[in-house]
Tab-separated table of N, CA and C in Angstrom:
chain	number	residue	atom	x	y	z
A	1	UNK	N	17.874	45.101	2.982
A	1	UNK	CA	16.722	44.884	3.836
A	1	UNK	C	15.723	43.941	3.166
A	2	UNK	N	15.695	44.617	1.613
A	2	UNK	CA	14.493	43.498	1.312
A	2	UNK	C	15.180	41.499	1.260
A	3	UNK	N	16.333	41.302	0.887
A	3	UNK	CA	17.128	39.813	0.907
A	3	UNK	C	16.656	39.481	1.649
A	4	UNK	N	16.853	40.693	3.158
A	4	UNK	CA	17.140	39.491	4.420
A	4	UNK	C	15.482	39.359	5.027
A	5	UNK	N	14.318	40.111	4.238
A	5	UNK	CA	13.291	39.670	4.691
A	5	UNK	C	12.512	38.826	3.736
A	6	UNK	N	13.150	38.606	2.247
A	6	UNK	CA	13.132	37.147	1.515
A	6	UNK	C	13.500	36.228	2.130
A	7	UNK	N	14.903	36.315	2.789
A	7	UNK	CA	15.480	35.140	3.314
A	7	UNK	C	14.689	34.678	4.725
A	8	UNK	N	14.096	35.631	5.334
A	8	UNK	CA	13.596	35.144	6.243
A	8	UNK	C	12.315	34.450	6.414
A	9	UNK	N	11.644	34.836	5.343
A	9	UNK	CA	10.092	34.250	4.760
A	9	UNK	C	10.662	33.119	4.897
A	10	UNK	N	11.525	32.587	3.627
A	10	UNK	CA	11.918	31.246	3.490
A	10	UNK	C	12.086	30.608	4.249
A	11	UNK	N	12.887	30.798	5.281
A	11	UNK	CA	13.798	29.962	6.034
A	11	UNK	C	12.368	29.741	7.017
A	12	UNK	N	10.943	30.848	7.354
A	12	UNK	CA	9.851	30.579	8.119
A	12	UNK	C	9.316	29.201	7.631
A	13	UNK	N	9.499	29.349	6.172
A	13	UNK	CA	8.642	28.253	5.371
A	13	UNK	C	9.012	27.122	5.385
A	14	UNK	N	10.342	27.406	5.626
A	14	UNK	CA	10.953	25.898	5.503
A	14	UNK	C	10.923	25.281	6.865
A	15	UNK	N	10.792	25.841	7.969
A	15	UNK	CA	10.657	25.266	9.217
A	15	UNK	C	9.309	24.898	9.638
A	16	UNK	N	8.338	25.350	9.161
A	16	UNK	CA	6.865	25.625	9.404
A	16	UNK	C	6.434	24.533	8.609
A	17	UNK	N	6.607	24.005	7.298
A	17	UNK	CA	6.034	23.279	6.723
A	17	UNK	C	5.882	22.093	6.883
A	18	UNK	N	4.777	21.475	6.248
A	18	UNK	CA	4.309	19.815	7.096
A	18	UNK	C	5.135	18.872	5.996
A	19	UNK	N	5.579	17.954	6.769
A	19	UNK	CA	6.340	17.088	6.366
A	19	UNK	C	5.375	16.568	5.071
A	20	UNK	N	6.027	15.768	4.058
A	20	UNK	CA	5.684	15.401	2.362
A	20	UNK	C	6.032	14.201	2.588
A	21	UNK	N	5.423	13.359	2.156
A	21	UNK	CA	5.188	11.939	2.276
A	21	UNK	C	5.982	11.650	0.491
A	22	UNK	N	6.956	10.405	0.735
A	22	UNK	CA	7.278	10.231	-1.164
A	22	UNK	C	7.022	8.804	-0.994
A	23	UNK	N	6.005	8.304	-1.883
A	23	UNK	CA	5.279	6.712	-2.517
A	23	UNK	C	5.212	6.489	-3.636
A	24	UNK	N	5.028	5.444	-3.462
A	24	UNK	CA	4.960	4.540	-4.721
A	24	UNK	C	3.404	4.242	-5.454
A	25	UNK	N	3.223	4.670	-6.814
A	25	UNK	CA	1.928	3.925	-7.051
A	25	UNK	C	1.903	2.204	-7.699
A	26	UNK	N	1.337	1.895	-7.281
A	26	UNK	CA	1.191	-0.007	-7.426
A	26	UNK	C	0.743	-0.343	-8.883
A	27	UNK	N	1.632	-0.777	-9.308
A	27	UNK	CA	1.646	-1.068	-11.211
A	27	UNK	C	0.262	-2.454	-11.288
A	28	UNK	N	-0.577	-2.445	-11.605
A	28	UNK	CA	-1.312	-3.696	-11.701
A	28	UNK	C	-1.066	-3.928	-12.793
A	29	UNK	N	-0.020	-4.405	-13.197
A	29	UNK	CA	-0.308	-4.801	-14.647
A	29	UNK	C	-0.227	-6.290	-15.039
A	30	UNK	N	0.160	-7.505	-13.792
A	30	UNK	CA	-0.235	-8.621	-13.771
A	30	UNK	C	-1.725	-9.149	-14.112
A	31	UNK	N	-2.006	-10.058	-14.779
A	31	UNK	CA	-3.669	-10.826	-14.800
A	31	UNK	C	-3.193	-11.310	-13.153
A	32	UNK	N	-4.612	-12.452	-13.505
A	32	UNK	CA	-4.594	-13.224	-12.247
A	32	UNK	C	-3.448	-13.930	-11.331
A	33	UNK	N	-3.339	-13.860	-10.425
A	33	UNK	CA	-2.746	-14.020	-9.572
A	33	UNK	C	-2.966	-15.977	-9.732
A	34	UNK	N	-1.557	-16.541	-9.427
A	34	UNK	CA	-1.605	-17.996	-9.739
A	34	UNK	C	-2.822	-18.467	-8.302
A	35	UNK	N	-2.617	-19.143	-8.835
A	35	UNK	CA	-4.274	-20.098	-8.290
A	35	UNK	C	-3.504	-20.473	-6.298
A	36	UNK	N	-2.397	-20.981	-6.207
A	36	UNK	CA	-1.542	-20.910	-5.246
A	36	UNK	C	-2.013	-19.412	-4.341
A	37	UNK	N	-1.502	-18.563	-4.493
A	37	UNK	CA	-1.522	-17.761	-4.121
A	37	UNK	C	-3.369	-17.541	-3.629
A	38	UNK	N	-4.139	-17.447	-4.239
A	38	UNK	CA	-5.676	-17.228	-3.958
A	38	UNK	C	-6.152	-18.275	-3.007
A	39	UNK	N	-5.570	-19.609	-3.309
A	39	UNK	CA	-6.147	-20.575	-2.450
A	39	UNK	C	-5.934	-20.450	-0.845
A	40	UNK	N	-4.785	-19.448	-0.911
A	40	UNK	CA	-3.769	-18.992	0.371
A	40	UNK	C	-4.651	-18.590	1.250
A	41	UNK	N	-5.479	-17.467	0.654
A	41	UNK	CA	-6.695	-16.545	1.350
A	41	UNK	C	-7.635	-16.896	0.899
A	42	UNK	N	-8.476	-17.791	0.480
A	42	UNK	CA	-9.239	-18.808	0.360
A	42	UNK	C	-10.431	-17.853	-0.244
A	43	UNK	N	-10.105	-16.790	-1.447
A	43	UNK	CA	-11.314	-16.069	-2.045
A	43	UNK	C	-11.995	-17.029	-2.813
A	44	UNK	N	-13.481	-17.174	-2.887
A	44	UNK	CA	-14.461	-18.094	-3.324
A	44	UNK	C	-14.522	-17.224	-5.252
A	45	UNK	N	-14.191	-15.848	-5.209
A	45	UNK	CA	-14.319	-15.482	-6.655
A	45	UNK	C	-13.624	-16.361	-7.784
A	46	UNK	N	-13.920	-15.951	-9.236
A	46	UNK	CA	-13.361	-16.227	-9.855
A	46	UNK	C	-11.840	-15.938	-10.234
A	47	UNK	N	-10.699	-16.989	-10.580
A	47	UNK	CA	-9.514	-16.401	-10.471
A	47	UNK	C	-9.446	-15.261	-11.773
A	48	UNK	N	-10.034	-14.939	-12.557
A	48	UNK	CA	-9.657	-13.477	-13.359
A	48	UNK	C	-10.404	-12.594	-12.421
A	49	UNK	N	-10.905	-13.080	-11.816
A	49	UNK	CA	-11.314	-11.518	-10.531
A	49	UNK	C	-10.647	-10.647	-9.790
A	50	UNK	N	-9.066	-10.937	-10.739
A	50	UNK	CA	-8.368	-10.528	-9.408
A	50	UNK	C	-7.085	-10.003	-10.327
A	51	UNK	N	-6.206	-8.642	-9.904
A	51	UNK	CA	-5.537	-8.803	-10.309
A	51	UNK	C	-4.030	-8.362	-9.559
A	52	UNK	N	-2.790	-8.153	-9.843
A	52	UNK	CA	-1.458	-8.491	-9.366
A	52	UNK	C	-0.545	-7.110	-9.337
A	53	UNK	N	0.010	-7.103	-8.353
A	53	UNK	CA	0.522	-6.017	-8.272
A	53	UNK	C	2.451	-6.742	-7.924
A	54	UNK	N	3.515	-6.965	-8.532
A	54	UNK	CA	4.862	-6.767	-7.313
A	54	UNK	C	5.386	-6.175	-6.728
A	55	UNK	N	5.610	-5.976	-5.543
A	55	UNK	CA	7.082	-5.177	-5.260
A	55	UNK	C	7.568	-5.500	-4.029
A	56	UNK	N	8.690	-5.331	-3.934
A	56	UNK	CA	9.852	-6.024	-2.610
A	56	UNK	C	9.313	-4.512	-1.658
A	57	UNK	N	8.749	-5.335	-0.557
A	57	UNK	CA	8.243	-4.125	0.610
A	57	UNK	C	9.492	-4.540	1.731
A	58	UNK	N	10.345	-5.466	1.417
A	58	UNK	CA	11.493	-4.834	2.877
A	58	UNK	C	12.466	-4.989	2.133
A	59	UNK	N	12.979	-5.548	0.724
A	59	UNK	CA	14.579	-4.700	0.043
A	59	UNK	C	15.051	-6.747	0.295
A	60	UNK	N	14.599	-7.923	0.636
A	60	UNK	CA	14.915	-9.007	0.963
A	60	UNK	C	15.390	-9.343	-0.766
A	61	UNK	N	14.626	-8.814	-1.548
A	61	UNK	CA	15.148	-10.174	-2.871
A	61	UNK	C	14.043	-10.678	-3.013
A	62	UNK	N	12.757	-10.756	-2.541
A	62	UNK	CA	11.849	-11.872	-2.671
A	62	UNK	C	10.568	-10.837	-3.335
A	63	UNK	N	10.306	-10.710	-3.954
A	63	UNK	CA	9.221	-9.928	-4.099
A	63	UNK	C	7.445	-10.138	-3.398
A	64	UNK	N	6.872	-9.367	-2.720
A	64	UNK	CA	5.352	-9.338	-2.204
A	64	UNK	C	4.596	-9.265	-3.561
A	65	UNK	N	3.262	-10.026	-2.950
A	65	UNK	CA	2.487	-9.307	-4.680
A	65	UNK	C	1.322	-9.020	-3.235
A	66	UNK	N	0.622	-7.840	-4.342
A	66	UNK	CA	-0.557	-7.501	-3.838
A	66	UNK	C	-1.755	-7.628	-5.213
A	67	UNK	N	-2.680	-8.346	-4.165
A	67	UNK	CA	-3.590	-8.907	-5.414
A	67	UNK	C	-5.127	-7.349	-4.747
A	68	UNK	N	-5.585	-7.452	-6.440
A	68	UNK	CA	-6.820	-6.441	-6.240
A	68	UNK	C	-8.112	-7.138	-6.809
A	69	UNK	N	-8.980	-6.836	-6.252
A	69	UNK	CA	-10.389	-7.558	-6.596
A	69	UNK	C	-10.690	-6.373	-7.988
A	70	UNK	N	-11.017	-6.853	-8.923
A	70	UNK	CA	-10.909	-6.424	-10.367
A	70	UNK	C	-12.525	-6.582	-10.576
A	71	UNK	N	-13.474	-6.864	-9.175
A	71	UNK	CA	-14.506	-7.428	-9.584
A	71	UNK	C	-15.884	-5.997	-10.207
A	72	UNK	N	-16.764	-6.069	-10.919
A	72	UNK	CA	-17.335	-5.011	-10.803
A	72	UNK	C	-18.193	-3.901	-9.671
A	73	UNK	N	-18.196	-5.059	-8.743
A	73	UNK	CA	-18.273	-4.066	-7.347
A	73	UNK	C	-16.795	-3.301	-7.030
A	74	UNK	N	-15.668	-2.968	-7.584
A	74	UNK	CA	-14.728	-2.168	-7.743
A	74	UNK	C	-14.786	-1.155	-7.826
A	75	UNK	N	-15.262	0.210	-7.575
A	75	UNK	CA	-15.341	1.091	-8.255
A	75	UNK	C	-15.308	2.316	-6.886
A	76	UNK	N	-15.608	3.607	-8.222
A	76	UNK	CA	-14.960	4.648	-7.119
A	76	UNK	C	-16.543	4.668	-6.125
A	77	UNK	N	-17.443	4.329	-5.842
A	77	UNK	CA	-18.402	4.083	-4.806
A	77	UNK	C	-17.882	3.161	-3.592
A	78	UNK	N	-17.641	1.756	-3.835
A	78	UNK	CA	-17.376	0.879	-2.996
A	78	UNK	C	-15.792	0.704	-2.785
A	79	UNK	N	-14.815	1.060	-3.021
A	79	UNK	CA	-13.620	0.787	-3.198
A	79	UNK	C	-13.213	-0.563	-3.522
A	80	UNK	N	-12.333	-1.043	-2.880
A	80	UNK	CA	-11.680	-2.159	-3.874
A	80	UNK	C	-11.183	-2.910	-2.648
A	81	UNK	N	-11.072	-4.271	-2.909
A	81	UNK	CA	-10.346	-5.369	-2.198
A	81	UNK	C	-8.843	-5.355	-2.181
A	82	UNK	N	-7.861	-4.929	-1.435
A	82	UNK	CA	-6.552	-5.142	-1.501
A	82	UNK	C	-5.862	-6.410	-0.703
A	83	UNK	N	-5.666	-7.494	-0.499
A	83	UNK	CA	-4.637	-8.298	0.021
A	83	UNK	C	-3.411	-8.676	-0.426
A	84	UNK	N	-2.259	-8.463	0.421
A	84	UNK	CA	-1.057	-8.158	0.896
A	84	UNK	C	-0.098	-9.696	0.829
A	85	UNK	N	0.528	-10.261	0.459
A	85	UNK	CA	0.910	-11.861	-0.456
A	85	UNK	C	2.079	-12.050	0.245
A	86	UNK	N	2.909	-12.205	0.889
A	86	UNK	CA	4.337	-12.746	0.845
A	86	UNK	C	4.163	-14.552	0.764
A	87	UNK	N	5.532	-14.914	0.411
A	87	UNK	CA	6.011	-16.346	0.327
A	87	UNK	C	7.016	-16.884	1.284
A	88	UNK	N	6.413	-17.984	1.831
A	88	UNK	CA	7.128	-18.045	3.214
A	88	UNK	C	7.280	-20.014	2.615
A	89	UNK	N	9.108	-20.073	2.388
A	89	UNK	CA	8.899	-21.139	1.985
A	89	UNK	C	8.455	-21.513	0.495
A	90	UNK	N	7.787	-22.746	0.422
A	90	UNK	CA	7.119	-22.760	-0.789
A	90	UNK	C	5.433	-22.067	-0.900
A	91	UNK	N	4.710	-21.639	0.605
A	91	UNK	CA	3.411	-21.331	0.849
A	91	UNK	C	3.148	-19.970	0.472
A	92	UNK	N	2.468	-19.619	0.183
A	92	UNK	CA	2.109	-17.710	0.294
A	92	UNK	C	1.077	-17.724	1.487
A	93	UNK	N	1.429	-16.559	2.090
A	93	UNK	CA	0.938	-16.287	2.986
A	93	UNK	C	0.380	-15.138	3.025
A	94	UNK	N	-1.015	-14.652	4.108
A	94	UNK	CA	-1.583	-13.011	3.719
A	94	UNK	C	-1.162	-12.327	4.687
A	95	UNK	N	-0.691	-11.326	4.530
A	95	UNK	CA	-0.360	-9.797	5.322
A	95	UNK	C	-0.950	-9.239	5.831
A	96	UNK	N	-2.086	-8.886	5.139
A	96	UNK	CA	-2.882	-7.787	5.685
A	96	UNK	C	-4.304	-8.038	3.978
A	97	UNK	N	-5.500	-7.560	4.742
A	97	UNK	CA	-6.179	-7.604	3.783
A	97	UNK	C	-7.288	-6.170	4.224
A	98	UNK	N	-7.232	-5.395	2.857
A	98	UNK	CA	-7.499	-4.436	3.175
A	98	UNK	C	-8.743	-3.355	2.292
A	99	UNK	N	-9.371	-2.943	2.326
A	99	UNK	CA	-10.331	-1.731	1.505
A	99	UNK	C	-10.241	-0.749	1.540
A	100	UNK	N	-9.866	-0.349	0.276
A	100	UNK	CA	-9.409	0.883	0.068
A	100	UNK	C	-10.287	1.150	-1.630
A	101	UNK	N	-9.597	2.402	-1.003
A	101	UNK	CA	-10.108	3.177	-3.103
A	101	UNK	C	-8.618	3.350	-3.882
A	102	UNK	N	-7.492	3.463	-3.179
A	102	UNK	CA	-6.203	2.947	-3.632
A	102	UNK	C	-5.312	2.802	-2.550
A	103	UNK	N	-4.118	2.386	-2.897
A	103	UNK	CA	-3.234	2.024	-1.805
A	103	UNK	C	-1.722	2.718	-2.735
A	104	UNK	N	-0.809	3.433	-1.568
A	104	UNK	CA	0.287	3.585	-2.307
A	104	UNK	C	1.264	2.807	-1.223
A	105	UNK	N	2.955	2.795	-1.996
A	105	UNK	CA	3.642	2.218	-1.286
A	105	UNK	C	4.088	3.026	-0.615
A	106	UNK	N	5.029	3.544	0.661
A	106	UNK	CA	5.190	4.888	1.517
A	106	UNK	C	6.940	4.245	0.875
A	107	UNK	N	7.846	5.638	2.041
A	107	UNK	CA	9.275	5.209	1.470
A	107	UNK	C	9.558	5.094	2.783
A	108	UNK	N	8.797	5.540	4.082
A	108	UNK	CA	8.975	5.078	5.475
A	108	UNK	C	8.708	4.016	5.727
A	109	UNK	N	9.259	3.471	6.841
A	109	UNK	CA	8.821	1.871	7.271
A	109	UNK	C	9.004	1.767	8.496
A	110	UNK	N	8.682	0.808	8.856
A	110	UNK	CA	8.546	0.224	9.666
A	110	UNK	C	8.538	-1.348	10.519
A	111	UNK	N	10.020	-1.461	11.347
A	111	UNK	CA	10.699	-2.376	11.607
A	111	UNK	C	11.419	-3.198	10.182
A	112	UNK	N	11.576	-2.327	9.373
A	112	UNK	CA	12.481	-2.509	8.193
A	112	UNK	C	11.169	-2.841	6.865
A	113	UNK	N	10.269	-2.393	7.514
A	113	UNK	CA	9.090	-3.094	5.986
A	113	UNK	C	8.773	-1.836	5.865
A	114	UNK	N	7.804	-1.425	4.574
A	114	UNK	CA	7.575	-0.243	3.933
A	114	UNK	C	6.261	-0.149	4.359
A	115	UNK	N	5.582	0.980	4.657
A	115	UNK	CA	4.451	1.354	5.450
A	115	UNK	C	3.410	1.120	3.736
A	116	UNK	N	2.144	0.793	4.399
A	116	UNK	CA	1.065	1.340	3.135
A	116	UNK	C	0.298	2.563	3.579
A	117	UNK	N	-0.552	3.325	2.717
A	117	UNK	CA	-1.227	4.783	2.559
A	117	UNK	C	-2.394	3.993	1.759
A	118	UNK	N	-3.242	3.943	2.775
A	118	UNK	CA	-4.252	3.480	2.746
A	118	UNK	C	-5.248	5.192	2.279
A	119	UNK	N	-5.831	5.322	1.124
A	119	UNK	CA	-6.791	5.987	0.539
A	119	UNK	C	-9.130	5.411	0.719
A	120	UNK	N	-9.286	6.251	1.455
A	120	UNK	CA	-10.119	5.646	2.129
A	120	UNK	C	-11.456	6.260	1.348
A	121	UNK	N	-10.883	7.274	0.327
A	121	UNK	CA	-11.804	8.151	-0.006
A	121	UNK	C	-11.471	8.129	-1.646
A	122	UNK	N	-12.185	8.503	-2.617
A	122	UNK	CA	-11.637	8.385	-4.107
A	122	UNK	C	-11.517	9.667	-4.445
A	123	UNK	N	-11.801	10.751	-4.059
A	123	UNK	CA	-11.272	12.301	-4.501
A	123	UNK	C	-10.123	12.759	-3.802
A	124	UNK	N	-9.811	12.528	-2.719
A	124	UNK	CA	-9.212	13.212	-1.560
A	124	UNK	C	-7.488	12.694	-2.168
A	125	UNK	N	-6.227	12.906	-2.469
A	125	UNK	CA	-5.151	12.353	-2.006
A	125	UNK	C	-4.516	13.256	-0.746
A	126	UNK	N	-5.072	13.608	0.289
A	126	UNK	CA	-4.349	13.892	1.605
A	126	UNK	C	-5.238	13.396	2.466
A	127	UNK	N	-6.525	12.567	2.367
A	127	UNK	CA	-6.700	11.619	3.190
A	127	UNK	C	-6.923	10.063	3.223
A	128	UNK	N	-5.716	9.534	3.704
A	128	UNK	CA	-4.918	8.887	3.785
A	128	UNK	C	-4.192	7.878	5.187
A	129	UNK	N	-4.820	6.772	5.438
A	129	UNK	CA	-4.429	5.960	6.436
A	129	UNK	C	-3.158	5.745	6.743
A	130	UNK	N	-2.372	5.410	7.518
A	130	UNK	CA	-1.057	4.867	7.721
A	130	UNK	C	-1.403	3.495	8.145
A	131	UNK	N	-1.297	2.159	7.063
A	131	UNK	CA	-0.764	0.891	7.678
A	131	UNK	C	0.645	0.533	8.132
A	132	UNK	N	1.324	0.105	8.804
A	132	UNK	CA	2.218	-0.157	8.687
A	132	UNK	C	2.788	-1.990	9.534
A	133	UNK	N	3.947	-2.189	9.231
A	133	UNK	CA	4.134	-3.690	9.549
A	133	UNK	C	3.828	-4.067	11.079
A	134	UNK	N	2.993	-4.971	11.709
A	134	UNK	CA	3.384	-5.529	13.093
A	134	UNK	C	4.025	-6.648	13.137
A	135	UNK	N	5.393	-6.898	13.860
A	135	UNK	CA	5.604	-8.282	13.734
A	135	UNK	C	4.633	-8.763	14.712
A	136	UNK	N	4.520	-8.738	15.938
A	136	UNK	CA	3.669	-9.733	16.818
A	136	UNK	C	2.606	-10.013	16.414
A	137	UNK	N	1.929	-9.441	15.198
A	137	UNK	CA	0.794	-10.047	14.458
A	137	UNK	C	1.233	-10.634	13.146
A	138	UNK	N	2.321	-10.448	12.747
A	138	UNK	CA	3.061	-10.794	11.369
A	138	UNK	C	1.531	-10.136	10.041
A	139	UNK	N	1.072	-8.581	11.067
A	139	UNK	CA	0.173	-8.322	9.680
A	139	UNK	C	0.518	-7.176	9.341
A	140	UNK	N	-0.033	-5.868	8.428
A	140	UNK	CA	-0.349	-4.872	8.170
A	140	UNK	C	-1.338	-4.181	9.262
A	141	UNK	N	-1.090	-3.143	9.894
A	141	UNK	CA	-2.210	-2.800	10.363
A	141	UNK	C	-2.227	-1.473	10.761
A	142	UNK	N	-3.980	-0.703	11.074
A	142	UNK	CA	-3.854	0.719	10.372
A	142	UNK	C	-2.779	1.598	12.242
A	143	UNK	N	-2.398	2.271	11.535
A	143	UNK	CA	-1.899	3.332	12.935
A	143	UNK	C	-3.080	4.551	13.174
């Protein structure tokens, strides 16, 4: 009697429970982002104002960078500048440009690109935006 009312807790828990999100955290460990790339999105800062994140957000071979404003308005008060980089050709182009207090990578996607988890708050990690890809805008944008 007692198993099958262990087993049954469980099996409540396991049906009841809210789905778990699995992401990526964004390595900045690039300096500045090449001068190419900034001129793309035409930031007036200084180029060490900024710094570099890679990673392949649809699995193509080509890697995205995401650049972060490193500037001292950064911080856990104001959050942070995120824009979103691909290379189209020899050009870089912007994705999505975004403010946040962090950004993770999601492992869901959308129309084959990887969603972002937009952090809107600097204490909280369960509140949390869903960006994800539009092609008819070719941007990031929040759901």
């Amino acid at each position: 009697m007692r198993l099958k009312r262990g087993f049954s807790l469980f099996l409540a828990c396991l049906l009841c429970s809210a789905s778990a999100y699995s992401a990526e955290r964004l390595s900045f460990k690039d300096k500045a982002p090449s001068s190419d790339i900034l001129n793309a999105v035409s930031v007036s800062d200084n180029y060490d104002d900024w710094i570099t994140s890679t990673i392949d957000l649809n699995n193509d071979g080509l890697p995205e960078k995401i650049i972060k404003s490193d500037r001292q308005s950064c911080n856990d008060k104001n959050g942070c500048q995120y824009i979103v980089m691909a290379q189209k050709g020899r050009n870089w182009i912007e994705l999505g440009d975004i403010k946040a207090f962090n950004i993770l990578v999601s492992d869901d996607r959308t129309y084959g690109i990887r969603d972002l988890l937009v952090y809107a708050t600097p204490n909280n990690d369960f509140d949390f935006e869903r960006h994800a890809w539009n092609p008819r805008t070719y941007r990031y944008e929040a759901q």
